[in-house]
Amino acid sequence: MPFSYVSHLYCPKCKKTYSTNKKHQLCECGSPLLVAYNLDALRKDLKPEIIANREPNIWRYHELLPVENSEHIVSLGEGMTPLVPMPRLGRDMDVEQLYMKDEGVIPTGTFKARGAAVGISKAKELGVKNLAMPTNGNAGAAWSLYAARAGIQVTVVMPVDAPVITRNECAIAGADLYLVNGLISDAGAIVSKAIQQRNLYDASTLKEPYRIEGKKTMGLEIAEQFSWKLPDVILYPTGGGVGLIGIYKALKELQDLGWVQGKLPRLVAVQAENCAPIVKAWNQKKQVSEFWPNSSTVAFGINVPKALGDFLVLDALYKTDGCAIAVEDDAIMNEQRNVAHLEGAFICPEGAAAFLAARRLREKGWIRKGERVVVLNTGIGLKYTHTVSIEVPILQPGDHLPERENYS
Ligand SMILES: *Cc1c(COP(=O)(O)O)cnc(C)c1O
Ligand SMILES: [Zn+2]
């Protein structure tokens, strides 16, 4: 049995195919490329019971990942993050079966580690020595750290407003780091020029085909953690949309393998009110989004004014009877506090946006009573300390605590 059942790359737009043994970026037609697997063979060779006995990390699904030789794997133990029941928050929003898939406890503190682990491993397999990418922070941090482990040199360009901790992560890993006075789209334009001048491998979102395969493992894990019985709704804070495209791809592959039955979960793309290109396109029943001018949000990971894979995100929403919804920054911060108060989880603003969206969709009746709902918390709140502002009384040595009612 081969380690990977990867078969080839294909273009979801023009259907042209490419080999996975050579470096490829976009299709000739400009579309991102996706990875295809030999699922007919895999259906005969592999059963879920075999996977159940493997190590709790993403490589337990190695047949469905693109790395062909296990020696090329670059891993920090990423994956199999907890699927945490949220009963108190669930009662608060009348979603009794509410779960958090907590990506805050993965190496680098965000789910970007999944994309980096698979992207860097495959880059190593393909002999890549130097790569470059624009980032809103978290992806750059994860790729810098995994690249360091692989001995690959990385050039990263991120907005000056990106969370400061992510700069430090890139820098300490030895990345060639630049800040741009602008948005991720501006960083992307600078990286594109550098790619041509310096002959670098372009690791921009969806310009290399393998990051999405790493993010796909969130979908595989959710299915396995529910014993291959899929939930009704999955909410995902959507920037470039790779996570959502990946989850959808995972669920379809599992359907093809016959490991899951019935209707797929309704996928929900959650965006911020001041950066909601996917929501706008979905409201207008469009197949692609338009560039969102002057975008801004505290949920920095979803500040993406135009995503290369927008048509794939929208397709996943339409095909699963899902939806797209935008939420406001102040309400996001409120929900972040709610989650910490009620469930003891310090989640990132992007994750809080997705919980807030669940609340809103339940209020509208779009989420029905009793449905099983999974919210992706894409990162740990500890990476965003600056977004929480508090006031604490300062005492002098020898002071008593101020008067308060007795605790009961
Ligand atoms: C990147 C990121 C997102 C958005 O992910 P996409 O898959 O690019 O849509 C959401 N949350 C956090 C914390 C992120 O870093
Ligand atoms: Zn094409």
GROMACS .gro file of N, CA and C and ligand atoms in nm, residues 11-16 18 27-31 33, ligand 2:
model
   40
   11CYS      N    1  -0.747   2.138  -1.233
   11CYS     CA    2  -0.802   2.273  -1.226
   11CYS      C    3  -0.954   2.265  -1.214
   12PRO      N    4  -1.011   2.324  -1.108
   12PRO     CA    5  -1.157   2.318  -1.093
   12PRO      C    6  -1.231   2.403  -1.197
   13LYS      N    7  -1.157   2.491  -1.269
   13LYS     CA    8  -1.223   2.575  -1.370
   13LYS      C    9  -1.215   2.512  -1.509
   14CYS      N   10  -1.092   2.485  -1.558
   14CYS     CA   11  -1.078   2.439  -1.698
   14CYS      C   12  -1.049   2.289  -1.706
   15LYS      N   13  -1.035   2.222  -1.590
   15LYS     CA   14  -1.018   2.076  -1.583
   15LYS      C   15  -0.882   2.024  -1.629
   16LYS      N   16  -0.788   2.114  -1.662
   16LYS     CA   17  -0.655   2.068  -1.700
   16LYS      C   18  -0.590   1.998  -1.581
   18TYR      N   19  -0.228   1.827  -1.385
   18TYR     CA   20  -0.083   1.846  -1.370
   18TYR      C   21  -0.030   1.736  -1.277
   27CYS      N   22  -0.304   2.722  -1.218
   27CYS     CA   23  -0.327   2.667  -1.351
   27CYS      C   24  -0.292   2.775  -1.455
   28GLU      N   25  -0.263   2.732  -1.577
   28GLU     CA   26  -0.241   2.827  -1.687
   28GLU      C   27  -0.354   2.929  -1.697
   29CYS      N   28  -0.477   2.886  -1.662
   29CYS     CA   29  -0.593   2.973  -1.677
   29CYS      C   30  -0.608   3.069  -1.558
   30GLY      N   31  -0.517   3.058  -1.459
   30GLY     CA   32  -0.520   3.152  -1.348
   30GLY      C   33  -0.594   3.101  -1.224
   31SER      N   34  -0.656   2.984  -1.235
   31SER     CA   35  -0.730   2.929  -1.121
   31SER      C   36  -0.635   2.855  -1.027
   33LEU      N   37  -0.513   2.530  -0.818
   33LEU     CA   38  -0.520   2.387  -0.849
   33LEU      C   39  -0.558   2.310  -0.723
  410ZN      ZN   40  -0.742   2.597  -1.541
   0.00000   0.00000   0.00000
